[in-house]
mmCIF file of C-alpha atoms and ligand atoms in Angstrom:
data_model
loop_
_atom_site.group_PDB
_atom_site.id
_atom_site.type_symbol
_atom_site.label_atom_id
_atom_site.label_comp_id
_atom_site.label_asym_id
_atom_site.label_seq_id
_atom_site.Cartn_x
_atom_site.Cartn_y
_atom_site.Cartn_z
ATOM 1 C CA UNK A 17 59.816 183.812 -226.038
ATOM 2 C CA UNK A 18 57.256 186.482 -224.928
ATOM 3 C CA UNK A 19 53.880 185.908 -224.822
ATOM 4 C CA UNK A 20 51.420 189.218 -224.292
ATOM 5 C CA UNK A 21 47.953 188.995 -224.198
ATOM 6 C CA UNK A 22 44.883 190.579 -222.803
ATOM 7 C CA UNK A 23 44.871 188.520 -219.976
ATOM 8 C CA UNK A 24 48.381 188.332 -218.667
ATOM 9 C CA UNK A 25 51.969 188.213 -219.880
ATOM 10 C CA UNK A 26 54.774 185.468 -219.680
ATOM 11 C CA UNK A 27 58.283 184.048 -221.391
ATOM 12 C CA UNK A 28 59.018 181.062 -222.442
ATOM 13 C CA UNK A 29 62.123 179.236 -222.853
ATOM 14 C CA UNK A 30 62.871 176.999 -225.471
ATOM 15 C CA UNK A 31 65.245 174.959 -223.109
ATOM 16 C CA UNK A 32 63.392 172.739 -220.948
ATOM 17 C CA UNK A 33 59.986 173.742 -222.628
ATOM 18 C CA UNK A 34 60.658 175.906 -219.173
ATOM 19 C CA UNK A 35 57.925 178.777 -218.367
ATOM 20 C CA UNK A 36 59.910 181.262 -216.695
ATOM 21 C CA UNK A 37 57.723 184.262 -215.495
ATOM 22 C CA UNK A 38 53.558 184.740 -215.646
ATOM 23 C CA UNK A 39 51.571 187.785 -214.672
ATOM 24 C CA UNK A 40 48.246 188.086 -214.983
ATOM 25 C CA UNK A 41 46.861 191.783 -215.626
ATOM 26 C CA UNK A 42 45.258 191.695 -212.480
ATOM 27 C CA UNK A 43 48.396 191.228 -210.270
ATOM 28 C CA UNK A 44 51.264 193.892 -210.040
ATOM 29 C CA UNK A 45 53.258 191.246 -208.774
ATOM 30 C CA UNK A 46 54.552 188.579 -211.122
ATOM 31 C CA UNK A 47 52.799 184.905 -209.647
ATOM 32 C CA UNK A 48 55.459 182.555 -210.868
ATOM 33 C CA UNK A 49 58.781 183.307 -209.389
ATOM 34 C CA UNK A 50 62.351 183.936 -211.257
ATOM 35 C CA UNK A 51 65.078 184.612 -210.024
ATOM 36 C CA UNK A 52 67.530 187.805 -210.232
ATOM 37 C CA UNK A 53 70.619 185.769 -210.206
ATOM 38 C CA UNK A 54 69.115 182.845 -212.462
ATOM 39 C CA UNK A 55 71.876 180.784 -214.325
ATOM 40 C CA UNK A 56 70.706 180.271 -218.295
ATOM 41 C CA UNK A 57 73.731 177.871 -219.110
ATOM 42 C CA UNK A 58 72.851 174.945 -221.941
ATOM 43 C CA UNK A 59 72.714 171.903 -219.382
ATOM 44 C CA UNK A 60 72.108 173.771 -216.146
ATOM 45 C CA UNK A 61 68.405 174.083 -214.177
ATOM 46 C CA UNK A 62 67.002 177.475 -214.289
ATOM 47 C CA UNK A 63 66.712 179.030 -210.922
ATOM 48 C CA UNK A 64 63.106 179.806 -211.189
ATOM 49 C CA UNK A 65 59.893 179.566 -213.545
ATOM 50 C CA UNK A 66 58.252 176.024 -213.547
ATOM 51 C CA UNK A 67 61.015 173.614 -214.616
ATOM 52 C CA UNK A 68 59.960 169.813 -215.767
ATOM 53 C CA UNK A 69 61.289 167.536 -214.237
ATOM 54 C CA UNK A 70 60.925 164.032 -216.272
ATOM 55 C CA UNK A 71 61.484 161.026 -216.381
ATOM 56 C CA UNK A 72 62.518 160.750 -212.464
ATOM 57 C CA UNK A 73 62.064 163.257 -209.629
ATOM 58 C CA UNK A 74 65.178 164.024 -207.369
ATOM 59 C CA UNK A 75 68.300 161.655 -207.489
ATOM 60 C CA UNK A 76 67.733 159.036 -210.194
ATOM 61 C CA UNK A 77 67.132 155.345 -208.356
ATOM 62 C CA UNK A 78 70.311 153.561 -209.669
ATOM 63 C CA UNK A 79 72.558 155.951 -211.026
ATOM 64 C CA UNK A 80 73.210 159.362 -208.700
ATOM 65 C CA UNK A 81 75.860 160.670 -211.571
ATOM 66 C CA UNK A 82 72.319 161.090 -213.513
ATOM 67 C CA UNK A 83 70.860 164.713 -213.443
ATOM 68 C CA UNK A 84 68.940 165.209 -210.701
ATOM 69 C CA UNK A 85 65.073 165.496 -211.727
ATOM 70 C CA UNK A 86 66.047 163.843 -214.714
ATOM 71 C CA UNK A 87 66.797 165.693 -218.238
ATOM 72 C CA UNK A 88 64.256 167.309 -219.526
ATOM 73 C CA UNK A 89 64.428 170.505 -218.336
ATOM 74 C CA UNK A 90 67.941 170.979 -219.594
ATOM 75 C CA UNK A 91 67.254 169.998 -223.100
ATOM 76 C CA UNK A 92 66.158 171.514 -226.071
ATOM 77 C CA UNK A 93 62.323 171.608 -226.898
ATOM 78 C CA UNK A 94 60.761 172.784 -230.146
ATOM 79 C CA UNK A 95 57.594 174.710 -230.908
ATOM 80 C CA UNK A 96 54.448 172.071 -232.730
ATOM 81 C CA UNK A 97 51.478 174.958 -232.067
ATOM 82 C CA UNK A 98 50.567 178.147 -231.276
ATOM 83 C CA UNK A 99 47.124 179.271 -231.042
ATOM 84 C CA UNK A 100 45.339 182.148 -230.003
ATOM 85 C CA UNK A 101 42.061 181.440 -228.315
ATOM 86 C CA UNK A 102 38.512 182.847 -228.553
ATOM 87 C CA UNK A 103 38.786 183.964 -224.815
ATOM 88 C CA UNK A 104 41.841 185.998 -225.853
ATOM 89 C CA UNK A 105 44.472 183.506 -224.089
ATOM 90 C CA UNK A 106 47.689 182.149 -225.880
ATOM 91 C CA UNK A 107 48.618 178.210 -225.968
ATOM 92 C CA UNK A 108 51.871 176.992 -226.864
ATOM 93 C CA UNK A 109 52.406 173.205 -227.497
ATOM 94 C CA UNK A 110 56.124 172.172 -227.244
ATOM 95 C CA UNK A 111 57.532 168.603 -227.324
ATOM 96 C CA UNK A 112 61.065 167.632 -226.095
ATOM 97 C CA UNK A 113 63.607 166.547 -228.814
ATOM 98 C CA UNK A 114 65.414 163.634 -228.379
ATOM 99 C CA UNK A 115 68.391 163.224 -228.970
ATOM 100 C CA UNK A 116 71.311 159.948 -228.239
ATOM 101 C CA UNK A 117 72.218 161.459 -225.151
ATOM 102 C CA UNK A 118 68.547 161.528 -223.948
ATOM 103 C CA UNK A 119 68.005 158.204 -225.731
ATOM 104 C CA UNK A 120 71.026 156.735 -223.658
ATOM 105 C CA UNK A 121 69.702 157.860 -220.554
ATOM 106 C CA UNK A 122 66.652 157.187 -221.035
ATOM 107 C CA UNK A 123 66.105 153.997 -223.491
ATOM 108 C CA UNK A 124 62.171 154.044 -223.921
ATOM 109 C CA UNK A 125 60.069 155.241 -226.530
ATOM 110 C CA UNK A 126 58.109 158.017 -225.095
ATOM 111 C CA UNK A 127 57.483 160.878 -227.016
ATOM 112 C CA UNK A 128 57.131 163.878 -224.339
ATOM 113 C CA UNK A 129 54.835 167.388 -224.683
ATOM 114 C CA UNK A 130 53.794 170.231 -223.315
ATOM 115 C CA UNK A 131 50.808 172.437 -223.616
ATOM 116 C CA UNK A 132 50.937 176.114 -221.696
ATOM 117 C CA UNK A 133 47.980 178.468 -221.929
ATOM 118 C CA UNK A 134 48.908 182.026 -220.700
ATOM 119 C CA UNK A 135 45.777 183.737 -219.380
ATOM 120 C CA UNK A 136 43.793 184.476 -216.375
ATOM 121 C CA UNK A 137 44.934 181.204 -215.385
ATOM 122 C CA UNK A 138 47.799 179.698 -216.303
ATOM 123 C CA UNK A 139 47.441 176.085 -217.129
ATOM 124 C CA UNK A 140 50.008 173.508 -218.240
ATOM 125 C CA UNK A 141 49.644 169.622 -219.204
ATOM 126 C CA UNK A 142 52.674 167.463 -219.526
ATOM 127 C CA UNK A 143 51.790 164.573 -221.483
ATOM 128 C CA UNK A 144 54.079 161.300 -222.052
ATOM 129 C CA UNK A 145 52.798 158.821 -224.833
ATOM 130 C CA UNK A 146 54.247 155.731 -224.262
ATOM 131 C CA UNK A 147 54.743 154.368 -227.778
ATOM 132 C CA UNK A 148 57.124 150.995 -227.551
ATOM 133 C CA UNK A 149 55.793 147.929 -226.789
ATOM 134 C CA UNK A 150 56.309 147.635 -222.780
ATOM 135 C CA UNK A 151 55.242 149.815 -219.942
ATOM 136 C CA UNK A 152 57.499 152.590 -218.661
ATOM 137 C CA UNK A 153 57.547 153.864 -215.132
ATOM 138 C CA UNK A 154 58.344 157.370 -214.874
ATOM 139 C CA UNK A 155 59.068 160.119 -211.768
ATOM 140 C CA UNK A 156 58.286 163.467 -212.931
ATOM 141 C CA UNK A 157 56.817 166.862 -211.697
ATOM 142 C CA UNK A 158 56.579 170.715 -212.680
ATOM 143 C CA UNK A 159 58.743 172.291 -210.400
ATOM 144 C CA UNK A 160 56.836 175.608 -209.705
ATOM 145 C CA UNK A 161 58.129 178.630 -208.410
ATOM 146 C CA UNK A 162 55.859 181.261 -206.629
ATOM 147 C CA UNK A 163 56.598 184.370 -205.706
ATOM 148 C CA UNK A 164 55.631 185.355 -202.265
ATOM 149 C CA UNK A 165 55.678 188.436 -200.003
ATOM 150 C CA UNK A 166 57.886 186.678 -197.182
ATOM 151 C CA UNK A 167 58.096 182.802 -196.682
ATOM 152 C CA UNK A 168 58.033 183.943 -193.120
ATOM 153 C CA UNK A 169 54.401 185.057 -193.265
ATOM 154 C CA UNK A 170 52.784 182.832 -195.810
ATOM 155 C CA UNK A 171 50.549 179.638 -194.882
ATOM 156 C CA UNK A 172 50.107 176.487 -197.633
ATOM 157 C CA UNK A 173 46.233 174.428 -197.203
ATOM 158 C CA UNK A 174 45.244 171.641 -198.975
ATOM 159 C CA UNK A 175 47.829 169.332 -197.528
ATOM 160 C CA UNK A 176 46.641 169.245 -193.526
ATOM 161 C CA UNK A 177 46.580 165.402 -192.719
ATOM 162 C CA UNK A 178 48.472 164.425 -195.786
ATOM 163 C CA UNK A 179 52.071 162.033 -194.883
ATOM 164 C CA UNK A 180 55.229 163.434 -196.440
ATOM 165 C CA UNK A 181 58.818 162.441 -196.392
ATOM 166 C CA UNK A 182 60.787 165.043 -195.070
ATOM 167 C CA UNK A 183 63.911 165.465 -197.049
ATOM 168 C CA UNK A 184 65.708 168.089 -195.083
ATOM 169 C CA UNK A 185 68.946 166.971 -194.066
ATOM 170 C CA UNK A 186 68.860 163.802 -196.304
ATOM 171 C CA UNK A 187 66.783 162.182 -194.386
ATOM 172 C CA UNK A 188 63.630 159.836 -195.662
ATOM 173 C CA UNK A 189 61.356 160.822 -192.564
ATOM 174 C CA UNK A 190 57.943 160.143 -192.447
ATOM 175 C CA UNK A 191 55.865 162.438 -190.864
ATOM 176 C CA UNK A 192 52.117 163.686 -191.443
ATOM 177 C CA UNK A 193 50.955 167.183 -191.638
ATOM 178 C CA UNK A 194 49.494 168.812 -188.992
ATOM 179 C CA UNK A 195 47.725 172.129 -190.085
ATOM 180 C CA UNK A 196 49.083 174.450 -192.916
ATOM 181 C CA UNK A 197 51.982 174.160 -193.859
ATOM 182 C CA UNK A 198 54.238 177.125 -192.074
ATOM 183 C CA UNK A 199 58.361 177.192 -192.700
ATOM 184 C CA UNK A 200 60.690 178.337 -190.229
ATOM 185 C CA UNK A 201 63.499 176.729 -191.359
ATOM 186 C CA UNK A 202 64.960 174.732 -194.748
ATOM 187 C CA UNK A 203 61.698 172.766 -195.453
ATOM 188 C CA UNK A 204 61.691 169.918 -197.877
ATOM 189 C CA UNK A 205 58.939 167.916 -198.534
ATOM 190 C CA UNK A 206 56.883 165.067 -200.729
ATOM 191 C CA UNK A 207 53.553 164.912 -199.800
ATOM 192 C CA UNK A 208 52.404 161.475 -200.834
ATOM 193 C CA UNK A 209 48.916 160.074 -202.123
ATOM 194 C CA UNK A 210 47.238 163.582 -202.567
ATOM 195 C CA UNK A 211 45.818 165.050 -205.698
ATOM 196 C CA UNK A 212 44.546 168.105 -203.699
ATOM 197 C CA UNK A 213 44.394 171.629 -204.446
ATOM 198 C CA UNK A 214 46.572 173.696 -202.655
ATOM 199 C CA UNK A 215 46.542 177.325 -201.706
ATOM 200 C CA UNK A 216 48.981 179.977 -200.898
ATOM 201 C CA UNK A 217 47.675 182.884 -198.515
ATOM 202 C CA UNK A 218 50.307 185.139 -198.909
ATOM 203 C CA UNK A 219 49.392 188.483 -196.148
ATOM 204 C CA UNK A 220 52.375 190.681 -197.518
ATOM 205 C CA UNK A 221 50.945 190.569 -200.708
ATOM 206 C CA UNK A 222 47.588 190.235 -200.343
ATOM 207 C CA UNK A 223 46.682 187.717 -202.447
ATOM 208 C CA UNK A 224 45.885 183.696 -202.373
ATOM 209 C CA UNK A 225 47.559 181.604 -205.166
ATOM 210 C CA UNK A 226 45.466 178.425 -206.048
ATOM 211 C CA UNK A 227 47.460 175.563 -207.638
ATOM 212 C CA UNK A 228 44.803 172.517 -208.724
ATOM 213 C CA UNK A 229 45.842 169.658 -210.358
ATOM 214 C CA UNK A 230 44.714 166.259 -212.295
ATOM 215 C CA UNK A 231 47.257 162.505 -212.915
ATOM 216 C CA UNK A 232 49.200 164.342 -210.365
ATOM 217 C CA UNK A 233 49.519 161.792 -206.882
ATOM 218 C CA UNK A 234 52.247 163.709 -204.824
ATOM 219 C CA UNK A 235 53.080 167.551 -203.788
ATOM 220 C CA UNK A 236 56.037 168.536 -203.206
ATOM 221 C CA UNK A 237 56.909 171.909 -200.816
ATOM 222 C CA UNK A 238 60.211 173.626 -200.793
ATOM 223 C CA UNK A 239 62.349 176.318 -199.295
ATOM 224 C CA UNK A 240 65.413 176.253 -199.574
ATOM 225 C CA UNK A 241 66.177 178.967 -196.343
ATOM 226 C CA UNK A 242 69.401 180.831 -195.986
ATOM 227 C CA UNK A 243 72.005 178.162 -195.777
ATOM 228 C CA UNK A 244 71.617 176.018 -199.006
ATOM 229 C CA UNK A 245 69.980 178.869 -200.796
ATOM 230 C CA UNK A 246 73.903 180.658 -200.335
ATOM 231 C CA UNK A 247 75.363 177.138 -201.037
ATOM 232 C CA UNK A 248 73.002 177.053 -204.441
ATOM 233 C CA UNK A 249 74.527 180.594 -205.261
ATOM 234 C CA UNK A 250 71.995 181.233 -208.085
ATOM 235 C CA UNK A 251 68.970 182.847 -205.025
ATOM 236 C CA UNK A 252 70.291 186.262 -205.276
ATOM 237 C CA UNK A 253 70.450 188.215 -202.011
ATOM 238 C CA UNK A 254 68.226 186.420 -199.551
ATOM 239 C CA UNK A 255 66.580 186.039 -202.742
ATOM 240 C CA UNK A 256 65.074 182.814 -200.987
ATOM 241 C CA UNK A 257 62.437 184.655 -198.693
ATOM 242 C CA UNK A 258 60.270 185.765 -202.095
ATOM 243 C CA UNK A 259 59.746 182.290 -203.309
ATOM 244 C CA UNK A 260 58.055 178.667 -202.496
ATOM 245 C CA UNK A 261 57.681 175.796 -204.599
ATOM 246 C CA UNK A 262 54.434 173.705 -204.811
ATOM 247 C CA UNK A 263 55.133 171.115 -207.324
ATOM 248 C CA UNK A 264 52.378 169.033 -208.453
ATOM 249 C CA UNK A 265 54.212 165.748 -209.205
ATOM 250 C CA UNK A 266 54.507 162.075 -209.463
ATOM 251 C CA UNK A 267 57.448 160.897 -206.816
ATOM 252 C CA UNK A 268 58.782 158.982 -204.617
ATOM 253 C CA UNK A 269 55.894 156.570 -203.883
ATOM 254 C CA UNK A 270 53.498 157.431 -206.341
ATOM 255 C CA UNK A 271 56.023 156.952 -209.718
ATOM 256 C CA UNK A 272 53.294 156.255 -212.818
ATOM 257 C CA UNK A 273 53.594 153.054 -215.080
ATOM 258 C CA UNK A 274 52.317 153.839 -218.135
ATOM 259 C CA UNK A 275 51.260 151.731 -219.999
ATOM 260 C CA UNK A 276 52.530 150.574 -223.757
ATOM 261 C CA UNK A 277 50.625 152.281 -226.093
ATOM 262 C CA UNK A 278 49.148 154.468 -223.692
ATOM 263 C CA UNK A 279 49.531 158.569 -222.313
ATOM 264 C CA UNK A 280 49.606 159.912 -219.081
ATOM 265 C CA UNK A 281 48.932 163.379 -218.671
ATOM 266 C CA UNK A 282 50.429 165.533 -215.752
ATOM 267 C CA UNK A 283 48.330 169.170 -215.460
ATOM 268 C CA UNK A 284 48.041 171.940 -213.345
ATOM 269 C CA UNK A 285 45.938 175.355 -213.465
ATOM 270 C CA UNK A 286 47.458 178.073 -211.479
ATOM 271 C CA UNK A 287 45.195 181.553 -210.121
ATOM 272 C CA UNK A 288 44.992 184.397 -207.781
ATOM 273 C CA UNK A 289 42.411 186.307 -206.033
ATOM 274 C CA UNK A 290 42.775 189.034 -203.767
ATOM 275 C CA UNK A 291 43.494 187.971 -199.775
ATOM 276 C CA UNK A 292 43.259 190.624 -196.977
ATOM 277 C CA UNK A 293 44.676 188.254 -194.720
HETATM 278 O O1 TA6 B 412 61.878 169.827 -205.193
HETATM 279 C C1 TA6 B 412 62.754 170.115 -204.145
HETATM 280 C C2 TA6 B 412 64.161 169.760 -204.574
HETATM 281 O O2 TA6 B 412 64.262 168.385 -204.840
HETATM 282 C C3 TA6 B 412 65.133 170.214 -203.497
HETATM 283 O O3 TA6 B 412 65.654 169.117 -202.778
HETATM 284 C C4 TA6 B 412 66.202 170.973 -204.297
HETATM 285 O O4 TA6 B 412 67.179 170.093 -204.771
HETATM 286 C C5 TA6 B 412 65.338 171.553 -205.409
HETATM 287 O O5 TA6 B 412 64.504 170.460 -205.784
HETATM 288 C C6 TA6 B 412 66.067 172.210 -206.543
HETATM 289 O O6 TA6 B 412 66.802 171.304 -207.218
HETATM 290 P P1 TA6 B 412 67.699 171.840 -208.461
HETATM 291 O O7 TA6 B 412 68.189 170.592 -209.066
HETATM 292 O O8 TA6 B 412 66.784 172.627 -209.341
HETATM 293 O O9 TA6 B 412 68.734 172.733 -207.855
#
């Protein structure tokens, strides 16, 4: 699904209510990342865009044959809305449909949505209504994909002083952050206990990307770097050094209980502005 507006353009996929591209009109560079070599099987993750990952982050706690960052993203959603609004941006509202396979692995009664509104900014809210009659504890994040000039050259604020587990290797180390975040190497990490914004000051390009966020408690960062990038085989040619995740999330630590009867509302707003560096 297309959506082209004044502001800025984007698609849609119905599978995983999954945003796969944005560009607002004032970038020549596309701001959310996709990429070339991008799998779009029924089932699999697409390799790019801002996947949701619901209702667990990473390796579910008790089963590991689970999908990892749980099912939602490789599900079918449907279209409820579509509006245009008086400022001349686009919002979608998309719920995921459940079906017995979802229901098996995943035996609450939660009804799950998503509302994306493609302009200047691009903002998205993942809301989960709890409607049975206990409380439900759920991981979840939106797995964003930026594109970047080189992850070589890039710096990430908003996160200096913050703890994280650092997941590279398989490891569970805790460490805290010391500065902005730089990558040299495979970097994998959930920043715990922060609802900050963070920024992207990307030199190549010349531009800073802001991601702010709200019922979000965790961040995590990723590269994937040369080696598991080749072993994911979907990066494209060094594909890897164009892109970073930032994923505004609930993991690890900070996993939400929501309550019965209740909804808990996971949203972001994504912009540029121009960065001389
Ligand atoms: O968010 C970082 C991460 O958990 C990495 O460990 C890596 O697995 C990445 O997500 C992508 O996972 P995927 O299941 O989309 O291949």
């Amino acid at each position: 699904m297309e959506v082209i507006n004044a502001h800025a353009s984007a698609t849609l996929a119905l599978q995983g209510g999954h945003i796969m591209s944005w560009q607002p009109k004032s970038e020549t560079e596309p701001v959310v990342w996709l990429s070339r070599a991008a799998n779009f099987t029924p089932g699999k993750s697409i390799r790019g865009g801002v996947p949701v990952c619901w209702p667990w982050f990473g390796t579910h706690a008790t089963d590991p044959k689970r999908p990892t960052h749980g099912f939602a993203r490789t599900v079918p959603w449907e279209v409820t809305a579509t509006r245009a609004l008086d400022n001349g941006a686009t919002e979608i509202a998309l719920t995921l449909v459940e079906t017995d396979q979802t229901r098996t692995m995943w035996p609450h009664r939660t009804k799950l949505s998503i509302t994306i509104t493609v302009g200047p900014r691009l903002k998205i809210a993942l809301a989960t209504d709890n409607l049975g009659n206990e409380d439900a504890v759920i991981g979840e994040a939106l797995h964003a994909y930026f594109h970047i000039g080189d992850i070589a050259d890039i710096r990430i604020g908003g996160l200096e002083g913050c703890d994280y587990l650092d997941k590279v290797g398989g490891g569970n180390v805790h460490r805290r952050q010391d500065g902005p975040v730089v990558f040299s190497a495979e970097t994998d990490r959930i920043y715990s206990n922060t609802d900050a914004e963070c920024v992207i000051e990307d030199p190549r390009l010349k531009r800073r990307i802001h991601v702010a966020k709200s019922g979000s408690y965790s961040t995590v960062v990723w590269n994937p770097w040369t080696e598991k990038a080749n072993k994911m085989g979907d990066f494209g040619p060094d594909g890897w050094r164009g892109m970073v995740c930032v994923e505004s999330a609930n993991a690890a630590e900070n996993v939400v209980t929501i309550r019965k009867g209740s909804r808990h509302t996971l949203a972001v707003e994504y912009w540029t502005e121009k960065y001389s560096g």
